[in-house]
Amino acid sequence: MGQADWVVVPLDANASDEPLYFDDHAWRTIEAATARIIPTDRQPGAREARAVRFIDRMLAGTQFVYASADGSGFLRMDGLEEKAWLERVETRRALYDDGVVRLDELARSRFGQPFVSLREEEQDAVLEELGGPKPARYRLDGAEAGGTGGAPAGNQPMDEDLLDFFSLLVLNTRQGFYADPVYGGNAGGIGWRVIGFDGPETLRATTDGTYTTIDYLIVDAQWPYENDPRVTRAGWR
Amino acid sequence: MAELGHSTFPMPTGAVSRPYRGRQPFSENGFWQQYPDPGTGKSSTLITFIPDALATGRFELRTDCYVREVVVGRDGRATGVLYQDGAGNELLQEAKAVVVCGGGIETPRLLLLSRSAQFPDGLANGSGMVGRHATFHQYSFAIGLFDDEVSDPLYGFSGHYNNLASMDFYETDASRGHVLGSLIFPSMIGHPVNWSFPGRPSWGQASKDADRDFFNHSMKIGVLLHDLPVESNRVDLDPDVVDAWGLPVARITHTPHPNDYAQERWQVAKNGEILEAAGASRVIPVNMERITGNTSHELGTVRMGDDPATSVVDRWCRSHEVDNLYVFDASVFPTATGINPALTIMANSWRCSEHIVRYDARGWTD
Ligand SMILES: Cc1cc2nc3c(=O)[nH]c(=O)nc-3n(C[C@H](O)[C@H](O)[C@H](O)COP(=O)(O)OP(=O)(O)OC[C@H]3O[C@@H](n4cnc5c(N)ncnc54)[C@H](O)[C@@H]3O)c2cc1C
């Protein structure tokens, strides 16, 4: 069956803030780790965005994979399509299950307590054991070795299937901060606001045409745009 | 660009900008780049040619069908295709002619899968050229980061993915030390989930700061590499891995030609100079070593040519060996062209379809 014919199940990834896959301890451990990956500062971080819920829904099965275009629910996969996705989900579950155990082992051996009970600097030290030194502030004139964030995805989705636990956790936290809120993270568009992405209020707004970015455009500019004084004038906005 | 002495033009976009044949322009934002458009603005085949074809009453669309073999008769002509429908039924569709349009990877794979006593190395592959000369249009770019204390936000997310292009570097210029060139075009770096740049701090406060400082203060200028066809760059059948239907998957073997590296390095550096002139405080080259296989244009694997020894299909995209077998997709490109291929693929399909109707179909009997 083509995706257009898939049944829409009226599911809401945000219906509750309870885990569907994780047990309570894993939920709190991953939540704490996400909060160190995108920390809360003068603006909200991964904790407030509910990145842990995004990750939990991703691991819960195949029911939260394809949001319906209007955001009213999720497409019900079946057959080979679902089988292939389940393989992926199972690989990730194993990485997260082992990852939580590993975080606690490192936390206990270094600081004598489970990961969730550590202070923030201690949690960072545990994460550094998995992912290497915590990146320093990016400087426009600094050496390029600042961080391990790679090239943008370009025209392709990123391949998540070959990542180790820490890299997957970092990527999933980022997705839980920046993906559409329909998937369980980026609560209320928090992540988007932090970076100044004026995204759609709801997925529906992207399908009924009410989502607009017109305020950012010079609607009647004529080609060649670079001759238009409003385009070339620095600080037109 | 004008200041640097270069010309630009507005990039043609496959979308309607005013009502056209019942279609409505959808949105000024580029939100549906890489996704199906929920409206009727974007000119995908699904809302353009397919409805027209259905309206003739002479076209039937069978979705979710997976063709595993083009079958041939004793006379060596194609007699139809074997396929599985969405419910898993194996079916044989008889045909007077078969036009394969599976794309640059799946078309050679299907021909290679279609082995028989007459065609032991795959259908229409007597020359051994099926799957060879694969080109990919590696998409590389220079990224510019702008200092938010100096520059205003660029808001790259707000418009279409790209609006502007230049062909100034397309023709060979011997002084650059390589042949050929490509279209170049500026764009945003990506929507928030995909936004990144090499060297970006990946976690912690530094990561959040970098996202916040540069998301709206960054852009890139891309190169659609005009890569050279090399015989050993190829698609063939994987000896080990099978797909969900138990059939060998396509295996891709590829090493860029030295000219590809040279052309790409030069152009990415040039794009960086343009970004600097535009005020970027930092330019980051993203060469192909960093993004191996960033491509969405798979071309050249069932080459068109006059010589049956070095090509698979003739100038009308009919196979040299099987006179009622055609290939009408990106596989037939003899060279890559350094521009986006969709319009050329479509134009070529029209051209060759017309030729079938005018000439070849006359010989078909019921
Ligand atoms: C993200 C992205 C962005 C792009 N942007 C642009 C752009 O801006 N401009 C541009 O010009 N080009 C662009 N392209 C490239 C362009 O879309 C492709 O080059 C073009 O669609 C290829 O056409 P094709 O007919 O060769 O194959 P396709 O369009 O890939 O069609 C092949 C079809 O065959 C089907 N198929 C394959 N195998 C089988 C089988 N065994 N049985 C049954 N069906 C089968 C597939 O499902 C598919 O529908 C982009 C591509 C991508 C992926």
XYZ file of C-alpha atoms and ligand atoms in Angstrom:
656
model
C 0.000 0.000 0.000
C 1.351 3.419 -0.927
C 1.904 5.865 1.886
C -1.015 7.982 0.695
C -3.296 5.041 1.485
C -1.889 4.233 4.886
C -4.371 4.458 7.713
C -3.978 7.494 9.971
C -4.114 6.478 13.614
C -5.125 9.399 15.854
C -2.134 9.065 18.152
C -0.490 11.934 20.015
C 3.162 11.569 21.000
C 2.595 14.352 23.527
C -0.533 12.880 25.098
C 1.386 12.225 28.291
C 4.821 12.826 29.711
C 5.118 9.213 30.779
C 7.551 6.767 29.223
C 6.214 4.241 26.729
C 9.482 2.399 26.211
C 11.943 3.362 28.943
C 11.526 2.273 32.521
C 11.454 5.072 35.023
C 15.183 4.928 35.751
C 16.210 4.885 32.081
C 13.842 7.785 31.393
C 15.401 9.900 34.124
C 18.937 8.914 33.126
C 18.452 9.804 29.466
C 16.645 12.995 30.418
C 19.623 14.020 32.548
C 22.052 13.215 29.738
C 20.067 15.237 27.180
C 20.108 18.163 29.600
C 23.918 18.139 29.481
C 23.974 17.840 25.679
C 21.717 20.878 25.181
C 21.822 22.572 28.564
C 19.353 25.031 29.979
C 20.825 28.539 30.147
C 19.073 31.862 29.790
C 16.864 29.956 27.403
C 15.308 26.486 27.674
C 17.301 23.390 26.823
C 16.670 19.761 25.948
C 15.000 19.062 29.295
C 12.310 21.676 28.776
C 11.937 20.644 25.135
C 11.209 17.059 26.315
C 13.928 15.533 24.172
C 13.651 12.443 26.364
C 10.041 12.000 25.268
C 11.100 12.308 21.638
C 13.670 9.551 22.162
C 11.229 7.373 24.082
C 8.596 7.630 21.320
C 11.238 6.792 18.732
C 12.078 3.629 20.649
C 8.453 2.733 21.417
C 7.885 0.933 18.107
C 6.716 1.975 14.675
C 3.662 3.957 15.716
C 5.351 7.374 15.891
C 7.514 7.208 12.784
C 5.461 8.999 10.125
C 3.329 11.881 11.317
C 0.378 12.381 8.996
C 0.842 15.498 6.884
C -1.820 17.463 8.769
C -0.557 16.399 12.182
C -3.802 14.655 13.098
C -2.040 11.406 13.910
C 0.504 8.950 12.606
C 0.521 6.664 9.591
C 0.122 3.006 10.389
C 2.924 1.054 8.769
C 2.623 -2.609 7.985
C 4.215 -5.418 6.020
C 7.820 -5.256 4.901
C 7.930 -1.533 5.570
C 7.195 -2.086 9.244
C 9.488 -5.078 9.480
C 12.418 -3.006 8.220
C 11.658 -0.207 10.685
C 11.401 -2.616 13.578
C 14.892 -3.885 12.868
C 16.117 -0.316 13.160
C 14.157 0.307 16.341
C 15.526 -2.862 17.908
C 19.114 -1.865 17.141
C 18.528 1.489 18.799
C 16.804 -0.039 21.805
C 19.840 -2.221 22.400
C 22.124 0.826 22.140
C 20.025 2.791 24.625
C 19.582 -0.139 27.036
C 23.328 -0.747 27.113
C 23.997 2.979 27.142
C 22.025 3.558 30.335
C 23.890 0.699 32.030
C 27.204 2.119 30.845
C 26.412 5.647 32.069
C 25.634 4.239 35.516
C 28.731 2.040 35.575
C 30.967 4.984 34.756
C 29.126 7.203 37.228
C 29.445 4.648 40.018
C 33.076 3.853 39.400
C 34.099 7.512 39.285
C 31.683 9.174 41.686
C 30.009 6.330 43.572
C 26.468 7.167 42.469
C 24.150 6.506 39.544
C 24.319 9.005 36.673
C 21.081 10.849 37.565
C 22.341 11.638 41.059
C 25.573 13.280 39.925
C 26.247 17.008 39.791
C 26.325 18.554 36.322
C 30.135 18.701 36.109
C 30.309 15.059 37.126
C 27.760 14.108 34.499
C 29.846 15.975 31.934
C 32.906 14.021 33.032
C 31.031 10.750 32.481
C 29.851 11.874 29.042
C 33.429 12.853 28.203
C 34.487 9.275 28.856
C 32.086 8.193 26.132
C 32.404 11.030 23.659
C 35.758 12.659 24.253
C 36.477 16.146 25.579
C 33.529 18.487 25.875
C 33.725 20.976 22.997
C 34.877 24.510 23.741
C 33.111 27.648 22.548
C 33.281 28.055 18.776
C 35.359 30.979 17.647
C 35.182 32.472 14.193
C 38.932 32.939 14.222
C 39.808 29.776 16.128
C 41.298 26.529 14.909
C 38.759 24.402 13.163
C 39.114 21.471 15.495
C 36.512 23.034 17.774
C 33.984 20.244 17.625
C 33.032 17.021 15.972
C 29.769 18.229 14.443
C 30.047 17.265 10.811
C 28.942 18.607 7.481
C 25.242 19.284 7.002
C 23.177 16.484 5.573
C 23.041 18.140 2.165
C 20.504 16.345 0.072
C 20.286 13.235 2.146
C 19.020 12.251 5.526
C 21.781 11.503 7.987
C 22.578 7.848 8.381
C 21.803 7.124 12.005
C 22.071 3.398 11.754
C 25.821 3.176 12.085
C 26.292 5.410 15.115
C 27.526 4.339 18.520
C 25.525 5.130 21.659
C 27.003 8.532 22.443
C 26.795 9.845 18.880
C 23.240 8.556 18.574
C 22.282 10.172 21.866
C 23.739 13.500 20.770
C 21.966 13.343 17.410
C 18.653 12.229 18.919
C 18.843 14.974 21.535
C 19.327 17.480 18.772
C 16.360 16.019 16.925
C 14.334 16.106 20.129
C 15.153 19.809 20.359
C 14.654 20.805 16.720
C 12.241 18.308 15.118
C 8.607 19.208 14.670
C 6.839 19.084 18.057
C 4.495 16.424 16.710
C 7.216 13.815 17.380
C 7.261 14.387 21.108
C 10.170 16.806 21.551
C 10.708 20.521 20.862
C 7.773 21.208 23.178
C 5.875 24.259 22.002
C 8.605 25.014 19.462
C 11.085 25.875 22.238
C 14.109 24.686 20.292
C 13.167 26.690 17.237
C 12.793 29.854 19.237
C 16.247 29.460 20.746
C 17.889 29.619 17.317
C 15.418 31.941 15.603
C 13.669 29.508 13.287
C 10.157 30.826 12.839
C 8.611 27.421 12.150
C 4.964 26.470 11.731
C 2.647 26.601 14.712
C 1.264 23.188 13.819
C 1.888 20.690 11.050
C -1.596 21.453 9.770
C -0.480 25.022 9.112
C 1.969 23.670 6.545
C -0.694 21.753 4.654
C -3.525 24.287 4.635
C -1.238 27.108 3.561
C -1.567 29.214 6.701
C 2.115 28.858 7.612
C 3.855 31.801 6.066
C 7.320 33.311 6.014
C 6.219 36.302 4.000
C 7.361 38.725 6.698
C 10.952 37.752 5.963
C 10.727 38.372 2.226
C 10.765 41.473 0.059
C 7.703 40.497 -1.873
C 7.879 42.873 -4.816
C 11.645 42.919 -5.353
C 12.491 42.810 -9.044
C 15.307 40.913 -10.699
C 18.238 41.450 -10.447
C 17.689 41.396 -6.727
C 21.144 42.691 -5.955
C 20.207 46.001 -7.542
C 17.226 46.406 -5.260
C 18.229 48.929 -2.590
C 16.185 47.104 0.041
C 18.161 43.942 -0.619
C 21.586 45.529 -0.631
C 21.014 47.931 2.231
C 22.692 46.373 5.228
C 20.304 46.042 8.112
C 17.128 46.299 6.112
C 15.290 44.535 8.815
C 28.396 38.620 -7.722
C 28.076 41.699 -9.919
C 30.809 43.377 -7.893
C 33.089 40.423 -8.580
C 32.277 40.653 -12.276
C 30.072 37.563 -12.340
C 26.601 37.056 -13.683
C 23.675 35.317 -12.065
C 20.167 34.352 -13.101
C 17.065 33.318 -11.181
C 17.076 29.548 -10.754
C 14.141 27.962 -12.605
C 11.808 26.357 -10.081
C 9.410 23.509 -10.794
C 6.425 25.176 -9.177
C 3.598 27.413 -10.329
C 3.748 31.055 -9.281
C 0.187 31.865 -10.404
C -2.931 29.744 -10.943
C -2.374 27.371 -13.823
C -4.669 24.598 -15.103
C -6.472 24.316 -11.818
C -3.279 24.385 -9.805
C -2.651 26.990 -7.148
C 0.686 28.426 -6.079
C 1.177 27.164 -2.591
C 3.608 28.930 -0.416
C 6.463 31.372 -0.592
C 8.438 29.279 1.833
C 10.625 26.398 0.830
C 9.157 24.091 3.411
C 8.371 21.360 0.918
C 11.832 21.144 -0.514
C 12.631 17.423 -0.338
C 9.092 16.538 0.772
C 5.899 15.953 -1.172
C 3.916 19.161 -1.506
C 0.466 18.821 0.081
C -0.933 21.349 -2.367
C -0.744 21.599 -6.125
C 2.052 24.133 -6.368
C 5.044 21.908 -6.899
C 5.263 20.385 -10.362
C 5.842 16.780 -9.485
C 4.899 14.147 -12.049
C 2.126 13.035 -9.714
C 0.152 16.209 -10.243
C 1.279 17.087 -13.748
C 1.734 14.327 -16.305
C 0.137 11.404 -14.502
C -3.337 12.984 -14.201
C -3.122 13.991 -17.866
C -2.176 10.466 -18.846
C -4.989 8.973 -16.743
C -7.464 11.363 -18.344
C -6.788 9.838 -21.762
C -8.295 6.580 -20.532
C -5.404 4.737 -22.146
C -3.091 4.705 -19.191
C -3.299 2.526 -16.130
C -1.178 3.185 -13.081
C -0.428 0.207 -10.859
C 1.130 1.361 -7.643
C 3.231 -0.647 -5.211
C 4.329 -3.053 -7.880
C 7.891 -4.279 -7.871
C 9.343 -5.487 -11.157
C 11.965 -8.200 -10.741
C 12.630 -9.185 -14.326
C 12.120 -8.125 -17.903
C 11.268 -11.354 -19.709
C 12.273 -12.186 -23.265
C 10.890 -14.585 -25.846
C 12.747 -17.109 -27.940
C 13.371 -14.475 -30.578
C 15.263 -12.375 -28.062
C 12.607 -9.660 -27.919
C 11.092 -8.436 -24.680
C 7.690 -9.998 -24.007
C 6.815 -8.322 -20.707
C 7.766 -8.043 -17.071
C 7.475 -10.200 -13.979
C 6.359 -8.285 -10.940
C 4.953 -8.581 -7.464
C 1.975 -6.442 -6.501
C 1.419 -4.788 -3.152
C -0.379 -7.851 -1.826
C 2.568 -10.077 -2.695
C 1.065 -11.730 -5.798
C 3.539 -12.671 -8.521
C 2.255 -11.499 -11.884
C 3.374 -11.521 -15.482
C 2.462 -8.526 -17.612
C 2.798 -9.129 -21.315
C 3.869 -6.214 -23.483
C 4.687 -5.199 -27.035
C 7.476 -3.036 -25.754
C 9.065 -2.403 -22.386
C 10.299 1.040 -21.304
C 12.453 0.837 -18.181
C 12.506 3.995 -16.029
C 13.756 2.816 -12.661
C 16.375 5.515 -12.219
C 20.165 5.418 -12.500
C 20.613 2.680 -9.895
C 17.550 0.471 -10.249
C 17.453 0.400 -14.044
C 20.876 -1.216 -14.468
C 20.055 -3.479 -11.530
C 16.850 -4.669 -13.207
C 18.646 -5.298 -16.486
C 21.361 -7.231 -14.665
C 18.713 -9.214 -12.795
C 17.039 -10.108 -16.093
C 19.359 -12.951 -16.967
C 18.423 -15.709 -19.371
C 20.094 -18.260 -21.627
C 20.199 -15.665 -24.397
C 21.389 -12.897 -22.084
C 23.577 -14.598 -19.475
C 25.186 -11.329 -18.332
C 21.929 -9.439 -18.051
C 19.559 -8.007 -20.602
C 20.994 -5.804 -23.344
C 24.415 -6.198 -21.788
C 26.400 -7.877 -24.553
C 28.772 -4.911 -24.432
C 29.236 -5.318 -20.667
C 28.386 -1.641 -20.343
C 25.221 -1.964 -18.236
C 25.913 -0.317 -14.888
C 29.193 1.284 -15.973
C 30.164 4.963 -16.227
C 28.061 5.888 -13.218
C 28.221 9.582 -12.390
C 26.752 11.190 -9.308
C 27.028 14.971 -9.297
C 28.713 15.097 -5.921
C 27.183 18.090 -4.168
C 29.960 19.958 -2.373
C 29.976 23.497 -1.077
C 31.658 26.273 0.808
C 29.931 27.360 3.996
C 30.067 30.951 5.174
C 29.566 31.923 8.810
C 28.654 35.539 9.445
C 29.422 37.396 12.635
C 26.147 38.302 14.318
C 27.710 41.463 15.694
C 28.460 42.683 12.193
C 25.876 41.158 9.883
C 22.117 41.043 9.942
C 20.399 37.667 9.998
C 20.079 35.952 6.616
C 16.844 34.027 7.416
C 17.708 31.422 4.814
C 14.833 29.194 5.905
C 12.199 31.667 4.788
C 12.349 31.344 1.025
C 12.777 28.572 -1.487
C 15.876 26.427 -1.135
C 17.547 28.348 -3.881
C 16.576 31.228 -6.119
C 19.801 32.140 -7.761
C 22.432 30.449 -9.871
C 25.455 31.220 -12.002
C 26.766 29.483 -15.102
C 29.932 31.610 -15.195
C 32.145 28.684 -14.233
C 30.501 26.071 -16.420
C 32.772 26.155 -19.458
C 36.286 24.728 -19.449
C 38.955 27.301 -18.670
C 42.403 25.787 -19.164
C 43.960 28.218 -16.712
C 42.149 26.496 -13.838
C 44.038 23.267 -14.369
C 41.035 21.059 -15.003
C 38.367 20.534 -17.640
C 34.645 21.216 -17.375
C 32.789 23.133 -14.712
C 29.395 23.310 -13.134
C 26.450 25.384 -12.115
C 26.846 26.999 -8.716
C 24.060 28.137 -6.430
C 23.613 29.584 -2.942
C 21.253 28.222 -0.312
C 20.635 27.927 3.372
C 22.531 25.189 5.179
C 19.500 23.229 6.265
C 16.436 23.158 8.435
C 17.203 23.061 12.151
C 17.481 19.258 12.521
C 19.923 19.016 9.631
C 21.792 22.262 10.144
C 25.488 21.789 10.865
C 28.972 22.685 9.724
C 32.286 20.867 10.038
C 33.896 21.756 13.346
C 30.605 22.672 15.004
C 30.735 21.921 18.724
C 28.475 18.901 18.976
C 27.313 19.022 22.591
C 27.253 21.122 25.724
C 26.971 24.876 26.121
C 29.309 25.507 23.183
C 27.003 23.552 20.935
C 23.913 25.475 21.961
C 25.789 28.766 21.581
C 26.965 27.883 18.080
C 23.445 26.932 16.969
C 22.090 30.153 18.393
C 24.834 32.365 16.972
C 24.978 30.935 13.483
C 21.683 29.311 12.494
C 20.501 32.557 10.934
C 24.026 33.723 10.188
C 25.169 31.053 7.796
C 24.750 30.000 4.207
C 26.476 27.915 1.604
C 27.306 28.085 -2.080
C 27.118 24.699 -3.730
C 28.800 22.961 -6.619
C 27.070 20.287 -8.632
C 30.187 18.453 -9.652
C 30.402 17.793 -13.392
C 32.043 14.434 -12.838
C 33.672 12.443 -15.616
C 32.240 9.099 -16.683
C 34.740 6.386 -15.750
C 34.139 2.842 -16.910
C 35.079 1.252 -13.594
C 32.640 3.430 -11.647
C 29.661 1.165 -11.666
C 26.493 -0.374 -10.354
C 26.366 -4.161 -10.256
C 24.636 -6.872 -8.244
C 25.832 -7.361 -4.709
C 27.148 -10.901 -4.255
C 26.108 -11.054 -0.579
C 23.313 -8.672 0.316
C 19.710 -9.282 -0.721
C 16.662 -7.063 -0.337
C 13.382 -7.864 1.419
C 12.278 -9.831 -1.654
C 15.428 -11.940 -1.624
C 16.935 -10.262 -4.695
C 20.538 -9.022 -4.806
C 20.740 -5.310 -4.028
C 22.652 -2.866 -6.199
C 26.317 -2.510 -5.312
C 28.048 0.738 -6.116
C 31.778 0.991 -6.763
C 33.123 4.473 -7.241
C 36.387 6.384 -7.191
C 36.354 9.984 -8.360
C 38.451 10.817 -11.424
C 41.447 13.094 -10.636
C 39.718 15.805 -12.677
C 36.708 15.546 -10.351
C 38.885 16.313 -7.351
C 40.606 19.185 -9.122
C 37.403 20.726 -10.417
C 35.682 20.425 -7.083
C 38.576 21.887 -5.071
C 38.855 24.848 -7.383
C 35.147 25.594 -7.409
C 34.643 25.162 -3.677
C 37.531 27.579 -3.113
C 35.991 30.028 -5.591
C 32.640 29.766 -3.815
C 34.463 30.554 -0.596
C 35.884 33.725 -2.161
C 32.366 34.765 -3.131
C 31.184 34.228 0.442
C 34.072 36.283 1.746
C 33.190 39.090 -0.625
C 29.643 38.869 0.730
C 30.936 39.462 4.227
C 31.398 36.004 5.706
C 33.748 36.067 8.673
C 34.662 32.461 8.239
C 34.591 30.193 5.228
C 34.561 26.421 5.631
C 35.211 24.314 2.534
C 33.202 21.110 2.486
C 34.971 18.940 -0.036
C 33.975 15.466 -1.016
C 36.328 13.733 1.373
C 34.073 15.135 4.051
C 30.743 14.137 2.616
C 31.435 11.041 0.621
C 28.561 10.312 -1.672
C 26.384 13.346 -1.096
C 24.331 12.894 -4.222
C 20.795 12.757 -5.458
C 21.550 12.575 -9.167
C 22.404 9.071 -10.275
C 23.258 9.078 -13.947
C 24.926 7.383 -16.865
C 24.638 3.684 -16.033
C 22.902 2.662 -19.279
C 24.756 4.887 -21.694
C 23.354 6.263 -24.889
C 25.556 6.069 -27.987
C 25.838 5.080 -31.612
C 28.340 2.278 -31.051
C 26.856 -0.942 -29.612
C 30.292 -1.905 -28.319
C 30.533 1.094 -25.980
C 26.909 1.942 -25.207
C 23.675 0.189 -24.238
C 20.969 2.272 -25.911
C 20.923 4.188 -29.179
C 20.139 7.869 -29.703
C 16.431 7.114 -29.291
C 17.122 5.301 -26.058
C 16.265 1.945 -27.573
C 18.595 -0.862 -26.597
C 21.031 -1.934 -29.285
C 20.350 -5.588 -28.636
C 16.627 -5.847 -27.921
C 14.646 -3.757 -30.353
C 11.523 -3.345 -28.220
C 13.344 -2.494 -24.996
C 13.868 1.164 -24.043
C 15.361 3.113 -21.159
C 13.944 6.604 -20.575
C 15.491 7.743 -17.319
C 18.705 9.322 -16.063
C 20.650 6.149 -16.814
C 21.028 7.120 -20.466
C 23.126 10.263 -19.912
C 26.455 9.724 -21.715
C 28.060 12.489 -19.656
C 26.988 13.996 -16.382
C 26.364 17.647 -17.305
C 27.114 19.954 -14.386
C 23.489 20.924 -13.823
C 20.405 19.460 -12.172
C 19.086 16.785 -14.500
C 15.304 16.546 -14.047
C 14.273 18.801 -16.923
C 16.687 17.086 -19.280
C 15.394 13.660 -18.253
C 11.850 14.798 -18.946
C 12.658 16.458 -22.249
C 14.494 13.372 -23.412
C 11.559 11.151 -22.473
C 9.227 13.317 -24.550
C 11.593 13.231 -27.466
C 11.994 9.464 -27.398
C 8.322 8.746 -26.666
C 7.377 10.699 -29.730
C 9.821 8.673 -31.754
C 8.266 5.418 -30.536
C 4.789 6.584 -31.447
C 5.816 7.909 -34.865
C 8.084 5.132 -36.005
C 8.674 2.090 -33.823
C 5.051 1.435 -32.858
C 4.122 0.979 -36.509
C 5.824 -2.346 -36.533
C 3.982 -3.668 -33.495
C 1.275 -6.224 -34.140
C -1.556 -7.332 -31.907
C 16.368 15.200 -2.609
C 16.480 15.378 -4.087
C 16.454 16.664 -4.632
C 16.546 16.839 -5.995
N 16.490 18.111 -6.503
C 16.527 18.298 -7.844
C 16.409 19.588 -8.401
O 16.244 20.584 -7.692
N 16.469 19.734 -9.763
C 16.641 18.665 -10.584
O 16.697 18.848 -11.806
N 16.766 17.422 -10.083
C 16.701 17.203 -8.733
N 16.829 15.936 -8.223
C 17.115 14.835 -9.145
C 15.910 14.299 -9.860
O 14.830 14.182 -8.950
C 16.261 12.919 -10.407
O 17.431 13.002 -11.176
C 15.149 12.377 -11.293
O 13.933 12.283 -10.581
C 15.517 11.008 -11.794
O 14.536 10.605 -12.701
P 14.492 9.118 -13.211
O 13.323 9.030 -14.123
O 15.822 8.727 -13.720
O 14.253 8.220 -11.920
P 13.245 8.378 -10.698
O 12.549 9.677 -10.691
O 14.029 7.954 -9.509
O 12.128 7.289 -11.021
C 12.373 5.906 -10.889
C 11.069 5.246 -10.516
O 11.155 3.835 -10.739
C 10.621 3.149 -9.632
N 11.285 1.835 -9.594
C 12.597 1.573 -9.429
N 12.834 0.249 -9.501
C 11.636 -0.336 -9.721
C 11.230 -1.702 -9.888
N 12.098 -2.726 -9.862
N 9.903 -1.958 -10.076
C 9.009 -0.938 -10.119
N 9.334 0.368 -9.984
C 10.640 0.657 -9.788
C 10.931 4.030 -8.462
O 10.050 3.747 -7.407
C 10.732 5.417 -9.061
O 9.385 5.820 -8.965
C 16.710 15.727 -6.844
C 16.725 14.441 -6.308
C 16.603 14.262 -4.945
C 16.613 12.864 -4.398
